Amino acid sequence: MTRAAPPSPGVAPTLVGVASRAAAHPAVMWSAFVLVHLWLGRANFVGPSQPMGDVVSVYRTWMQQGVGGGDWVGVDRPWVYPLLAAVPMLLARVGGADHYGTAWLTIVLLLNAGALAVLTGWGRRNVAAGWWWIAFLAVLGPIALGRIDAVTVPFALVGLLLLGARPLLASALLTIGAWIKVWPAALVVAAVVALRGRSRRTVVSAAAVTTAAVVAISLVLGSGLNVVGFVGQQAGRGLQVESPAATPWLWRAASGVVGTYVYYDRQILTYQVEGDGVGFAARATTVVMALVVALVLLLGLRAVRLGASATRLLAPLSLAFVIALVVTNKVGSPQFVSWLAAPVVLGLVLSRRGGPSFVVPALVALVVAGLTQVVYPWRYDDLLAADPGMVALITVRNGAEVVLLGVALVQLWRVGSSAGRGADRAPQRRDGRDRGRRRGDQVRGDRSAAIMDA
């Protein structure tokens, strides 16, 4: 009997090398980016559970009321979103009423394209981070494009990437993002904690000036206190069905416990859980969120006090703030998972410049995104019916979010500890010239810490 010749040991490495070179080619990356957005756009229109429902029904109606009847949300009456959220919603009217959804997806595509161009230099650098973001969008699914959050992600991503080289522009972008949907404000706080000296002052000043400008414009338009109306709009919400805090009541509903069920809140326009103790739990989430965010802040300040550089601290601190807001939030909408893209991309970029490894957070974030897409939109009706299989799946998804929070907190602790041991700093000397040199190096380091050269 003759034996087949063993495969050449060089075949597999050759194939890997060819694949790696192909993936590194800008044309391949941009083709994948466009294809993913085309697929997500189609899924938004044809997928179950109306993934584009908020855009084509709610957003379009709000803008029509403003243009047609002079009744502007955020100005004439309190609104669930900050004022600048109306800008992309209004811009989407360029396609007319019949093409509002297509115009919205085009706006998001262009914003994401701009962010990818900044991240990768049109495909010439940070290739792995660029591919991770494309993969993240694909596994998160239609919700990655079909909500107002999709507009904030590119602002947040570019803002984080430019913090080192252009802190004024970066802070303005992050603050604009926060005036569209509040969460990027956490990234401004992370920047203020992680940066030093002039960079820190610039971030604070730019955020204050941008906020003052938005408030002034709002007041000129006649908003009065409605400019901060989004704060009160969130206060009275119950537990949304996808939030981690709602998990025990989902299991009670799945078990047939009388008085525990999922219902649609017509004022908030979302599905929530009802049952014994839900009201207390909803109120408690606010306290828990404050405590967890305070813990993240303390760990960040500890790392700064021990001498951690912005290069090592900024990404884990940003991720910890963002995932803390996701895990402890009583809303828990699936689009919140899109927020993870900005700090994870930052972490992948900085890990190649002396920051901590972000492989584990990147993988866990992909798992969270993939499970989220299964929940919404593909099996959302089963979740609303408290199907035990779907309740089990969202329990795993929520558990993965908690794991990601734990990973971020551990990284924060380790960054501080390594700085305390001197691993994050050059040896110190006592003469005045070295102290001056260290101060100059620190300022230059802070300016370049977050990454982009231009």
Short mmCIF file of C-alpha atoms in Angstrom, two decimals:
data_model
loop_
_atom_site.label_atom_id
_atom_site.label_comp_id
_atom_site.label_asym_id
_atom_site.label_seq_id
_atom_site.Cartn_x
_atom_site.Cartn_y
_atom_site.Cartn_z
CA MET A 1 0.00 0.00 0.00
CA THR A 2 1.31 3.40 -0.91
CA ARG A 3 0.97 6.31 1.42
CA ALA A 4 0.01 9.79 0.39
CA ALA A 5 2.82 12.26 0.67
CA PRO A 6 2.48 14.45 3.78
CA PRO A 7 1.50 18.03 3.10
CA SER A 8 4.35 20.40 2.73
CA PRO A 9 5.05 22.08 6.08
CA GLY A 10 5.33 25.37 4.30
CA VAL A 11 1.80 25.39 2.88
CA ALA A 12 -0.07 26.51 6.00
CA PRO A 13 2.36 29.33 6.88
CA THR A 14 2.23 30.46 3.26
CA LEU A 15 -1.58 30.60 3.30
CA VAL A 16 -1.52 32.50 6.58
CA GLY A 17 0.98 34.93 5.14
CA VAL A 18 -1.12 35.50 2.03
CA ALA A 19 -4.23 36.05 4.16
CA SER A 20 -2.37 38.48 6.43
CA ARG A 21 -1.05 40.48 3.50
CA ALA A 22 -4.51 40.58 1.93
CA ALA A 23 -6.10 41.74 5.19
CA ALA A 24 -3.48 44.47 5.50
CA HIS A 25 -4.33 45.86 2.06
CA PRO A 26 -6.45 49.02 2.37
CA ALA A 27 -8.73 48.00 -0.50
CA VAL A 28 -9.63 44.74 1.24
CA MET A 29 -10.37 46.47 4.55
CA TRP A 30 -12.51 49.18 2.96
CA SER A 31 -14.37 46.63 0.84
CA ALA A 32 -15.20 44.67 3.99
CA PHE A 33 -16.28 47.87 5.72
CA VAL A 34 -18.70 48.74 2.91
CA LEU A 35 -20.05 45.19 2.62
CA VAL A 36 -20.71 44.99 6.36
CA HIS A 37 -22.60 48.29 6.27
CA LEU A 38 -24.62 47.18 3.24
CA TRP A 39 -25.56 43.94 5.00
CA LEU A 40 -26.43 45.76 8.23
CA GLY A 41 -28.48 48.28 6.27
CA ARG A 42 -30.48 45.55 4.56
CA ALA A 43 -30.98 43.72 7.87
CA ASN A 44 -32.31 46.94 9.38
CA PHE A 45 -35.06 47.05 6.76
CA VAL A 46 -35.97 43.35 6.48
CA GLY A 47 -35.04 41.92 9.87
CA PRO A 48 -37.63 40.96 12.49
CA SER A 49 -38.68 43.22 15.36
CA GLN A 50 -38.33 46.34 13.17
CA PRO A 51 -34.68 47.21 13.86
CA MET A 52 -35.20 50.61 12.18
CA GLY A 53 -38.46 51.23 14.03
CA ASP A 54 -37.10 54.01 16.23
CA VAL A 55 -35.54 55.77 13.24
CA VAL A 56 -38.37 55.66 10.70
CA SER A 57 -41.22 55.98 13.19
CA VAL A 58 -40.07 57.86 16.28
CA TYR A 59 -37.18 60.02 15.03
CA ARG A 60 -38.95 60.94 11.81
CA THR A 61 -42.15 61.82 13.69
CA TRP A 62 -40.29 64.06 16.14
CA MET A 63 -38.67 65.98 13.31
CA GLN A 64 -41.92 66.25 11.36
CA GLN A 65 -43.61 67.72 14.44
CA GLY A 66 -40.86 70.32 14.63
CA VAL A 67 -40.71 71.22 10.95
CA GLY A 68 -44.44 71.00 10.30
CA GLY A 69 -45.92 72.17 13.58
CA GLY A 70 -43.19 74.12 15.35
CA ASP A 71 -43.18 71.67 18.25
CA TRP A 72 -39.49 70.91 18.80
CA VAL A 73 -38.47 68.23 21.27
CA GLY A 74 -35.78 69.46 23.64
CA VAL A 75 -36.82 73.06 23.05
CA ASP A 76 -40.59 73.36 23.35
CA ARG A 77 -40.93 70.33 25.63
CA PRO A 78 -38.63 68.03 27.62
CA TRP A 79 -36.94 65.29 25.63
CA VAL A 80 -35.35 61.96 26.45
CA TYR A 81 -32.16 62.98 24.58
CA PRO A 82 -29.81 65.97 24.82
CA LEU A 83 -30.41 68.77 22.32
CA LEU A 84 -27.81 67.84 19.67
CA ALA A 85 -29.48 64.47 19.08
CA ALA A 86 -31.93 66.39 16.91
CA VAL A 87 -29.19 67.36 14.43
CA PRO A 88 -28.66 63.95 12.75
CA MET A 89 -32.39 63.27 13.01
CA LEU A 90 -33.08 66.50 11.17
CA LEU A 91 -30.36 65.87 8.60
CA ALA A 92 -31.93 62.52 7.73
CA ARG A 93 -34.91 64.45 6.34
CA VAL A 94 -32.77 65.26 3.31
CA GLY A 95 -33.99 61.99 1.84
CA GLY A 96 -37.62 62.95 2.24
CA ALA A 97 -40.23 61.10 4.26
CA ASP A 98 -40.07 58.00 2.05
CA HIS A 99 -36.29 57.66 2.27
CA TYR A 100 -35.67 58.80 5.84
CA GLY A 101 -34.25 55.43 6.88
CA THR A 102 -31.88 55.26 3.91
CA ALA A 103 -30.65 58.78 4.61
CA TRP A 104 -30.06 57.84 8.26
CA LEU A 105 -27.99 54.79 7.31
CA THR A 106 -25.98 56.91 4.87
CA ILE A 107 -25.18 59.44 7.60
CA VAL A 108 -23.97 56.68 9.91
CA LEU A 109 -21.95 55.09 7.09
CA LEU A 110 -20.17 58.38 6.38
CA LEU A 111 -19.45 59.02 10.07
CA ASN A 112 -18.08 55.50 10.52
CA ALA A 113 -15.98 55.85 7.37
CA GLY A 114 -14.46 59.04 8.75
CA ALA A 115 -13.67 57.30 12.03
CA LEU A 116 -12.07 54.32 10.26
CA ALA A 117 -9.99 56.70 8.14
CA VAL A 118 -8.68 58.43 11.27
CA LEU A 119 -8.05 55.11 13.00
CA THR A 120 -6.20 53.42 10.17
CA GLY A 121 -4.86 56.33 8.10
CA TRP A 122 -6.98 55.03 5.21
CA GLY A 123 -5.76 51.50 5.89
CA ARG A 124 -2.05 52.14 6.44
CA ARG A 125 -1.84 51.70 10.25
CA ASN A 126 -3.67 50.10 13.18
CA VAL A 127 -4.96 47.45 10.79
CA ALA A 128 -5.81 44.94 13.51
CA ALA A 129 -7.87 47.51 15.41
CA GLY A 130 -9.66 48.48 12.21
CA TRP A 131 -10.55 44.87 11.44
CA TRP A 132 -11.74 44.33 15.01
CA TRP A 133 -14.15 47.26 14.72
CA ILE A 134 -15.51 45.98 11.40
CA ALA A 135 -16.00 42.53 12.96
CA PHE A 136 -17.65 44.10 16.02
CA LEU A 137 -20.16 45.95 13.84
CA ALA A 138 -20.96 42.73 11.99
CA VAL A 139 -21.49 40.60 15.08
CA LEU A 140 -23.50 43.31 16.88
CA GLY A 141 -25.88 43.40 13.94
CA PRO A 142 -28.49 45.92 12.74
CA ILE A 143 -28.69 47.75 16.07
CA ALA A 144 -25.12 48.97 15.42
CA LEU A 145 -26.56 51.42 12.87
CA GLY A 146 -30.25 51.79 13.68
CA ARG A 147 -30.24 54.05 16.75
CA ILE A 148 -28.97 57.48 17.78
CA ASP A 149 -26.10 55.73 19.59
CA ALA A 150 -24.64 54.87 16.17
CA VAL A 151 -23.97 58.57 15.61
CA THR A 152 -22.11 58.97 18.91
CA VAL A 153 -19.70 56.04 18.48
CA PRO A 154 -17.56 57.60 15.71
CA PHE A 155 -17.41 60.88 17.66
CA ALA A 156 -16.25 58.99 20.73
CA LEU A 157 -13.78 56.83 18.84
CA VAL A 158 -12.10 59.73 17.03
CA GLY A 159 -12.13 61.83 20.19
CA LEU A 160 -10.25 59.16 22.12
CA LEU A 161 -7.75 58.62 19.31
CA LEU A 162 -6.92 62.33 19.07
CA LEU A 163 -6.60 63.03 22.79
CA GLY A 164 -2.84 62.91 22.79
CA ALA A 165 -2.08 64.92 19.66
CA ARG A 166 -5.06 67.31 19.59
CA PRO A 167 -6.68 67.43 23.01
CA LEU A 168 -8.77 70.52 22.23
CA LEU A 169 -10.41 68.97 19.16
CA ALA A 170 -10.69 65.61 20.90
CA SER A 171 -12.47 67.07 23.91
CA ALA A 172 -14.84 69.05 21.69
CA LEU A 173 -15.75 65.89 19.76
CA LEU A 174 -16.33 63.89 22.95
CA THR A 175 -18.46 66.70 24.40
CA ILE A 176 -20.51 66.97 21.22
CA GLY A 177 -21.05 63.23 21.47
CA ALA A 178 -22.25 63.67 25.05
CA TRP A 179 -24.76 66.29 23.90
CA ILE A 180 -26.13 63.74 21.43
CA LYS A 181 -26.27 60.82 23.89
CA VAL A 182 -24.88 61.28 27.39
CA TRP A 183 -22.47 58.32 27.63
CA PRO A 184 -19.37 59.94 25.96
CA ALA A 185 -19.24 62.27 28.98
CA ALA A 186 -17.67 59.30 30.79
CA LEU A 187 -14.80 59.40 28.29
CA VAL A 188 -14.24 63.09 29.02
CA VAL A 189 -13.94 62.20 32.71
CA ALA A 190 -11.50 59.39 31.85
CA ALA A 191 -9.38 61.83 29.85
CA VAL A 192 -9.35 64.38 32.68
CA VAL A 193 -8.18 61.70 35.11
CA ALA A 194 -5.58 60.06 32.86
CA LEU A 195 -3.96 63.10 31.25
CA ARG A 196 -1.65 65.60 32.96
CA GLY A 197 -0.72 69.25 32.88
CA ARG A 198 -1.63 71.29 29.83
CA SER A 199 -3.44 68.40 28.12
CA ARG A 200 -5.76 67.99 31.10
CA ARG A 201 -6.49 71.73 31.28
CA THR A 202 -7.18 71.81 27.55
CA VAL A 203 -9.67 68.94 27.81
CA VAL A 204 -11.52 70.63 30.68
CA SER A 205 -11.59 74.02 28.93
CA ALA A 206 -12.75 72.62 25.60
CA ALA A 207 -15.51 70.58 27.26
CA ALA A 208 -16.70 73.61 29.22
CA VAL A 209 -16.69 75.92 26.18
CA THR A 210 -18.48 73.36 24.00
CA THR A 211 -21.11 72.78 26.67
CA ALA A 212 -21.58 76.52 27.17
CA ALA A 213 -22.08 76.98 23.43
CA VAL A 214 -24.70 74.22 23.24
CA VAL A 215 -26.56 75.58 26.27
CA ALA A 216 -26.44 79.12 24.90
CA ILE A 217 -27.85 78.03 21.54
CA SER A 218 -30.57 76.06 23.32
CA LEU A 219 -31.54 79.06 25.44
CA VAL A 220 -31.59 81.36 22.43
CA LEU A 221 -33.99 78.91 20.76
CA GLY A 222 -36.22 79.25 23.82
CA SER A 223 -35.68 75.93 25.59
CA GLY A 224 -35.40 77.27 29.12
CA LEU A 225 -34.90 74.38 31.54
CA ASN A 226 -35.79 71.91 28.79
CA VAL A 227 -32.10 72.02 27.89
CA VAL A 228 -31.56 69.58 30.76
CA GLY A 229 -34.95 67.92 30.46
CA PHE A 230 -33.36 64.61 29.44
CA VAL A 231 -32.19 64.13 33.04
CA GLY A 232 -35.72 64.10 34.42
CA GLN A 233 -37.02 62.00 31.52
CA GLN A 234 -34.78 59.13 32.56
CA ALA A 235 -35.48 59.31 36.27
CA GLY A 236 -38.90 57.62 36.35
CA ARG A 237 -38.11 54.64 34.10
CA GLY A 238 -38.62 51.06 35.20
CA LEU A 239 -36.44 48.03 34.44
CA GLN A 240 -36.07 47.51 30.71
CA VAL A 241 -36.31 43.88 29.70
CA GLU A 242 -32.71 43.63 28.40
CA SER A 243 -31.02 45.17 31.44
CA PRO A 244 -28.96 42.93 33.73
CA ALA A 245 -31.07 44.10 36.69
CA ALA A 246 -34.21 42.71 35.01
CA THR A 247 -32.82 39.16 34.77
CA PRO A 248 -34.39 37.80 38.02
CA TRP A 249 -37.85 39.00 36.94
CA LEU A 250 -37.41 37.47 33.49
CA TRP A 251 -36.76 34.12 35.17
CA ARG A 252 -39.83 34.61 37.38
CA ALA A 253 -41.92 35.39 34.29
CA ALA A 254 -40.49 32.35 32.50
CA SER A 255 -41.43 30.24 35.52
CA GLY A 256 -45.03 31.48 35.39
CA VAL A 257 -44.98 33.45 38.65
CA VAL A 258 -48.28 35.32 38.93
CA GLY A 259 -47.94 39.10 38.63
CA THR A 260 -44.56 39.01 36.92
CA TYR A 261 -44.58 39.78 33.21
CA VAL A 262 -43.16 41.87 30.36
CA TYR A 263 -45.16 44.90 29.20
CA TYR A 264 -44.83 47.80 26.77
CA ASP A 265 -44.50 51.26 28.29
CA ARG A 266 -46.17 53.61 25.82
CA GLN A 267 -44.68 56.73 27.41
CA ILE A 268 -41.07 55.56 27.31
CA LEU A 269 -41.67 53.45 24.16
CA THR A 270 -39.90 50.36 25.44
CA TYR A 271 -40.51 46.94 26.97
CA GLN A 272 -40.08 46.64 30.73
CA VAL A 273 -40.64 44.01 33.42
CA GLU A 274 -43.28 44.15 36.11
CA GLY A 275 -43.45 42.24 39.38
CA ASP A 276 -42.87 42.42 43.11
CA GLY A 277 -39.83 44.52 43.93
CA VAL A 278 -39.29 45.95 40.46
CA GLY A 279 -39.81 49.55 41.59
CA PHE A 280 -37.27 49.21 44.38
CA ALA A 281 -34.77 47.54 42.04
CA ALA A 282 -35.17 50.30 39.45
CA ARG A 283 -34.42 52.94 42.07
CA ALA A 284 -31.54 50.90 43.48
CA THR A 285 -29.80 50.74 40.09
CA THR A 286 -29.15 54.49 40.30
CA VAL A 287 -27.36 54.02 43.62
CA VAL A 288 -25.46 50.98 42.37
CA MET A 289 -24.39 52.88 39.25
CA ALA A 290 -23.08 55.76 41.36
CA LEU A 291 -21.13 53.36 43.60
CA VAL A 292 -19.58 51.41 40.71
CA VAL A 293 -18.65 54.59 38.83
CA ALA A 294 -17.12 55.95 42.05
CA LEU A 295 -15.09 52.73 42.38
CA VAL A 296 -13.82 53.11 38.81
CA LEU A 297 -12.91 56.74 39.51
CA LEU A 298 -11.04 55.80 42.70
CA LEU A 299 -9.08 53.10 40.90
CA GLY A 300 -8.20 55.60 38.19
CA LEU A 301 -7.06 58.19 40.73
CA ARG A 302 -5.04 55.50 42.53
CA ALA A 303 -3.25 54.66 39.28
CA VAL A 304 -2.52 58.35 38.67
CA ARG A 305 -1.21 58.82 42.20
CA LEU A 306 1.10 55.84 41.74
CA GLY A 307 2.46 57.36 38.53
CA ALA A 308 0.65 55.46 35.75
CA SER A 309 1.09 57.01 32.31
CA ALA A 310 -1.85 58.00 30.13
CA THR A 311 -0.73 55.42 27.58
CA ARG A 312 -1.35 52.63 30.08
CA LEU A 313 -4.29 54.11 31.98
CA LEU A 314 -6.60 55.75 29.44
CA ALA A 315 -7.97 52.65 27.70
CA PRO A 316 -8.78 50.48 30.74
CA LEU A 317 -10.22 53.50 32.56
CA SER A 318 -12.41 54.40 29.57
CA LEU A 319 -13.60 50.81 29.23
CA ALA A 320 -14.32 50.54 32.96
CA PHE A 321 -16.44 53.71 32.92
CA VAL A 322 -18.38 52.64 29.82
CA ILE A 323 -19.07 49.04 30.82
CA ALA A 324 -20.03 50.21 34.32
CA LEU A 325 -22.71 52.40 32.74
CA VAL A 326 -23.93 49.44 30.69
CA VAL A 327 -24.01 46.84 33.47
CA THR A 328 -25.67 49.01 36.13
CA ASN A 329 -28.12 50.75 33.79
CA LYS A 330 -31.82 50.07 34.34
CA VAL A 331 -32.43 50.73 30.65
CA GLY A 332 -30.01 48.23 29.15
CA SER A 333 -31.01 48.75 25.53
CA PRO A 334 -29.12 46.51 23.06
CA GLN A 335 -27.60 49.53 21.32
CA PHE A 336 -25.68 50.33 24.50
CA VAL A 337 -23.29 47.53 23.55
CA SER A 338 -22.15 49.67 20.61
CA TRP A 339 -20.48 51.98 23.15
CA LEU A 340 -17.84 49.33 23.82
CA ALA A 341 -16.25 49.88 20.41
CA ALA A 342 -14.55 53.17 21.30
CA PRO A 343 -12.58 52.09 24.43
CA VAL A 344 -11.74 48.66 23.01
CA VAL A 345 -10.38 50.13 19.77
CA LEU A 346 -8.36 52.59 21.85
CA GLY A 347 -7.03 49.72 23.94
CA LEU A 348 -5.99 47.72 20.87
CA VAL A 349 -4.13 50.73 19.48
CA LEU A 350 -2.39 51.61 22.75
CA SER A 351 -1.45 48.00 23.48
CA ARG A 352 1.06 48.34 20.61
CA ARG A 353 2.47 51.51 22.19
CA GLY A 354 3.15 50.29 25.70
CA GLY A 355 -0.40 49.97 27.02
CA PRO A 356 -1.78 46.79 28.60
CA SER A 357 -2.90 43.93 26.37
CA PHE A 358 -6.50 44.30 25.21
CA VAL A 359 -6.94 40.85 23.68
CA VAL A 360 -9.21 39.57 26.46
CA PRO A 361 -11.48 42.67 26.57
CA ALA A 362 -11.70 42.61 22.76
CA LEU A 363 -12.75 38.95 22.71
CA VAL A 364 -15.28 39.33 25.52
CA ALA A 365 -16.75 42.40 23.80
CA LEU A 366 -17.24 40.36 20.62
CA VAL A 367 -19.04 37.67 22.61
CA VAL A 368 -21.30 40.28 24.21
CA ALA A 369 -22.03 41.79 20.79
CA GLY A 370 -22.79 38.44 19.16
CA LEU A 371 -25.18 37.36 21.91
CA THR A 372 -26.85 40.77 21.76
CA GLN A 373 -27.58 40.35 18.04
CA VAL A 374 -29.24 36.98 18.71
CA VAL A 375 -31.43 38.64 21.33
CA TYR A 376 -32.20 41.67 19.15
CA PRO A 377 -33.49 41.57 16.53
CA TRP A 378 -33.56 37.89 15.61
CA ARG A 379 -35.15 36.35 18.73
CA TYR A 380 -36.62 39.40 20.44
CA ASP A 381 -40.20 38.13 20.35
CA ASP A 382 -39.11 35.03 22.27
CA LEU A 383 -37.49 37.22 24.90
CA LEU A 384 -40.65 39.30 25.29
CA ALA A 385 -42.58 36.06 25.75
CA ALA A 386 -40.08 35.08 28.49
CA ASP A 387 -39.10 31.93 26.59
CA PRO A 388 -36.78 29.99 28.95
CA GLY A 389 -34.18 29.45 26.22
CA MET A 390 -33.96 33.14 25.44
CA VAL A 391 -33.98 34.08 29.11
CA ALA A 392 -31.02 31.74 29.54
CA LEU A 393 -29.24 33.32 26.56
CA ILE A 394 -29.68 36.88 27.78
CA THR A 395 -28.55 35.75 31.22
CA VAL A 396 -25.30 34.56 29.63
CA ARG A 397 -25.03 37.84 27.72
CA ASN A 398 -25.54 39.86 30.89
CA GLY A 399 -23.02 37.67 32.68
CA ALA A 400 -20.49 38.35 29.93
CA GLU A 401 -21.01 42.08 30.46
CA VAL A 402 -20.29 41.63 34.18
CA VAL A 403 -17.17 39.63 33.27
CA LEU A 404 -16.02 42.48 31.02
CA LEU A 405 -16.53 44.92 33.89
CA GLY A 406 -14.43 42.66 36.10
CA VAL A 407 -11.69 42.47 33.47
CA ALA A 408 -11.61 46.27 33.19
CA LEU A 409 -11.41 46.71 36.97
CA VAL A 410 -8.60 44.17 37.25
CA GLN A 411 -6.69 45.95 34.50
CA LEU A 412 -7.13 49.26 36.29
CA TRP A 413 -5.78 47.78 39.50
CA ARG A 414 -2.80 46.21 37.72
CA VAL A 415 -1.95 49.44 35.90
CA GLY A 416 -1.77 51.22 39.23
CA SER A 417 0.18 48.42 40.88
CA SER A 418 2.74 48.19 38.09
CA ALA A 419 3.21 51.96 38.23
CA GLY A 420 3.68 51.73 41.99
CA ARG A 421 6.42 49.17 41.51
CA GLY A 422 8.18 51.51 39.09
CA ALA A 423 7.48 49.36 36.03
CA ASP A 424 5.61 52.21 34.38
CA ARG A 425 8.17 54.91 35.03
CA ALA A 426 11.79 55.63 34.27
CA PRO A 427 14.18 55.54 37.27
CA GLN A 428 14.09 58.83 39.15
CA ARG A 429 17.11 60.90 40.04
CA ARG A 430 17.41 63.70 42.50
CA ASP A 431 19.21 66.45 40.67
CA GLY A 432 17.26 69.42 39.39
CA ARG A 433 18.16 68.90 35.74
CA ASP A 434 16.66 65.41 35.76
CA ARG A 435 13.51 66.68 37.47
CA GLY A 436 13.10 69.30 34.75
CA ARG A 437 13.75 66.72 32.05
CA ARG A 438 11.16 64.40 33.56
CA ARG A 439 8.59 67.22 33.60
CA GLY A 440 9.26 67.95 29.93
CA ASP A 441 9.08 64.26 29.05
CA GLN A 442 5.81 63.96 30.93
CA VAL A 443 4.19 66.82 29.02
CA ARG A 444 5.40 65.41 25.69
CA GLY A 445 4.26 61.96 26.72
CA ASP A 446 0.81 63.21 27.62
CA ARG A 447 0.47 64.93 24.27
CA SER A 448 1.31 61.76 22.37
CA ALA A 449 -0.18 59.27 24.82
CA ALA A 450 -3.38 58.74 23.06
CA ILE A 451 -2.05 58.00 19.87
CA MET A 452 -2.43 59.55 16.53
CA ASP A 453 0.48 61.38 14.94
CA ALA A 454 -1.75 63.69 12.97
#
